């Protein structure tokens, strides 16, 4: 599956329920706003490795204010 199709499939789970799939969809939408189509290869890699995208630990701790995410800020977990 191509990255764009993966993205569309995952964000279609956005239902504002607050469940895990909904939160991941919201996260992907935010990443797409920052990265654009550079997000798609990351999604393809995550799918191949049966992982999900996340932010580097130092960014996700909440102690750092980040205005813009880059590809280098994303890890697979």
PDB file of C-alpha atoms in Angstrom:
ATOM      1  CA  UNK A   1       0.000   0.000   0.000  1.00  0.00           C
ATOM      2  CA  UNK A   2       1.320   3.434  -0.877  1.00  0.00           C
ATOM      3  CA  UNK A   3       1.949   6.054   1.777  1.00  0.00           C
ATOM      4  CA  UNK A   4      -0.935   8.250   0.638  1.00  0.00           C
ATOM      5  CA  UNK A   5      -3.342   5.313   0.862  1.00  0.00           C
ATOM      6  CA  UNK A   6      -1.989   4.375   4.294  1.00  0.00           C
ATOM      7  CA  UNK A   7      -2.427   7.957   5.460  1.00  0.00           C
ATOM      8  CA  UNK A   8      -6.004   8.135   4.176  1.00  0.00           C
ATOM      9  CA  UNK A   9      -6.848   4.798   5.772  1.00  0.00           C
ATOM     10  CA  UNK A  10      -5.431   5.789   9.139  1.00  0.00           C
ATOM     11  CA  UNK A  11      -6.926   9.290   9.297  1.00  0.00           C
ATOM     12  CA  UNK A  12     -10.341   7.902   8.375  1.00  0.00           C
ATOM     13  CA  UNK A  13     -10.351   6.487  11.914  1.00  0.00           C
ATOM     14  CA  UNK A  14     -10.602  10.036  13.307  1.00  0.00           C
ATOM     15  CA  UNK A  15     -13.920   9.961  15.172  1.00  0.00           C
ATOM     16  CA  UNK A  16     -13.238  12.300  18.118  1.00  0.00           C
ATOM     17  CA  UNK A  17     -13.739   9.458  20.587  1.00  0.00           C
ATOM     18  CA  UNK A  18     -10.293   9.778  22.147  1.00  0.00           C
ATOM     19  CA  UNK A  19      -9.457   6.118  21.596  1.00  0.00           C
ATOM     20  CA  UNK A  20      -6.005   5.031  20.417  1.00  0.00           C
ATOM     21  CA  UNK A  21      -6.878   4.976  16.707  1.00  0.00           C
ATOM     22  CA  UNK A  22      -8.479   8.420  16.966  1.00  0.00           C
ATOM     23  CA  UNK A  23      -5.445   9.907  18.735  1.00  0.00           C
ATOM     24  CA  UNK A  24      -3.067   8.370  16.185  1.00  0.00           C
ATOM     25  CA  UNK A  25      -5.181   9.756  13.332  1.00  0.00           C
ATOM     26  CA  UNK A  26      -5.040  13.210  14.885  1.00  0.00           C
ATOM     27  CA  UNK A  27      -1.267  12.888  15.338  1.00  0.00           C
ATOM     28  CA  UNK A  28      -0.857  11.909  11.669  1.00  0.00           C
ATOM     29  CA  UNK A  29      -2.955  14.863  10.561  1.00  0.00           C
ATOM     30  CA  UNK A  30      -0.688  17.158  12.569  1.00  0.00           C
ATOM     31  CA  UNK A  31       2.407  15.563  11.057  1.00  0.00           C
ATOM     32  CA  UNK A  32       0.985  15.931   7.557  1.00  0.00           C
ATOM     33  CA  UNK A  33       0.426  19.639   8.233  1.00  0.00           C
ATOM     34  CA  UNK A  34       4.134  19.953   9.095  1.00  0.00           C
ATOM     35  CA  UNK A  35       5.726  17.452   6.695  1.00  0.00           C
ATOM     36  CA  UNK A  36       3.370  17.234   3.744  1.00  0.00           C
ATOM     37  CA  UNK A  37       4.008  14.304   1.445  1.00  0.00           C
ATOM     38  CA  UNK A  38       7.351  13.608   3.172  1.00  0.00           C
ATOM     39  CA  UNK A  39       5.164  11.787   5.703  1.00  0.00           C
ATOM     40  CA  UNK A  40       4.183   9.082   3.218  1.00  0.00           C
ATOM     41  CA  UNK A  41       7.551   7.231   3.051  1.00  0.00           C
ATOM     42  CA  UNK A  42       7.639   7.196   6.860  1.00  0.00           C
ATOM     43  CA  UNK A  43       4.219   5.559   6.933  1.00  0.00           C
ATOM     44  CA  UNK A  44       5.371   2.976   4.391  1.00  0.00           C
ATOM     45  CA  UNK A  45       8.417   2.149   6.533  1.00  0.00           C
ATOM     46  CA  UNK A  46       6.265   1.868   9.645  1.00  0.00           C
ATOM     47  CA  UNK A  47       3.864  -0.476   7.854  1.00  0.00           C
ATOM     48  CA  UNK A  48       6.713  -2.710   6.622  1.00  0.00           C
ATOM     49  CA  UNK A  49       8.114  -2.990  10.146  1.00  0.00           C
ATOM     50  CA  UNK A  50       4.694  -3.313  11.854  1.00  0.00           C
ATOM     51  CA  UNK A  51       5.360  -0.149  13.831  1.00  0.00           C
ATOM     52  CA  UNK A  52       3.802   3.258  14.305  1.00  0.00           C
ATOM     53  CA  UNK A  53       5.196   6.755  14.073  1.00  0.00           C
ATOM     54  CA  UNK A  54       6.052   8.740  17.152  1.00  0.00           C
ATOM     55  CA  UNK A  55       8.065  11.779  18.141  1.00  0.00           C
ATOM     56  CA  UNK A  56      11.548  11.485  19.576  1.00  0.00           C
ATOM     57  CA  UNK A  57      11.441  11.184  23.349  1.00  0.00           C
ATOM     58  CA  UNK A  58      12.936  14.613  23.977  1.00  0.00           C
ATOM     59  CA  UNK A  59      10.104  16.202  21.988  1.00  0.00           C
ATOM     60  CA  UNK A  60       7.263  14.127  23.385  1.00  0.00           C
ATOM     61  CA  UNK A  61       8.106  14.793  27.042  1.00  0.00           C
ATOM     62  CA  UNK A  62       6.308  18.111  26.837  1.00  0.00           C
ATOM     63  CA  UNK A  63       9.208  20.088  28.301  1.00  0.00           C
ATOM     64  CA  UNK A  64      10.164  21.482  24.901  1.00  0.00           C
ATOM     65  CA  UNK A  65       7.981  23.831  22.883  1.00  0.00           C
ATOM     66  CA  UNK A  66       8.194  22.926  19.200  1.00  0.00           C
ATOM     67  CA  UNK A  67       6.750  25.139  16.487  1.00  0.00           C
ATOM     68  CA  UNK A  68       7.518  22.853  13.578  1.00  0.00           C
ATOM     69  CA  UNK A  69       8.226  19.139  13.187  1.00  0.00           C
ATOM     70  CA  UNK A  70      10.685  17.723  10.668  1.00  0.00           C
ATOM     71  CA  UNK A  71      11.340  14.222   9.355  1.00  0.00           C
ATOM     72  CA  UNK A  72      14.287  14.005  11.769  1.00  0.00           C
ATOM     73  CA  UNK A  73      11.868  14.380  14.721  1.00  0.00           C
ATOM     74  CA  UNK A  74       9.984  11.175  13.853  1.00  0.00           C
ATOM     75  CA  UNK A  75      10.832   7.674  15.073  1.00  0.00           C
ATOM     76  CA  UNK A  76       9.238   4.273  14.610  1.00  0.00           C
ATOM     77  CA  UNK A  77       8.086   2.413  17.718  1.00  0.00           C
TER      78      UNK A  77
END
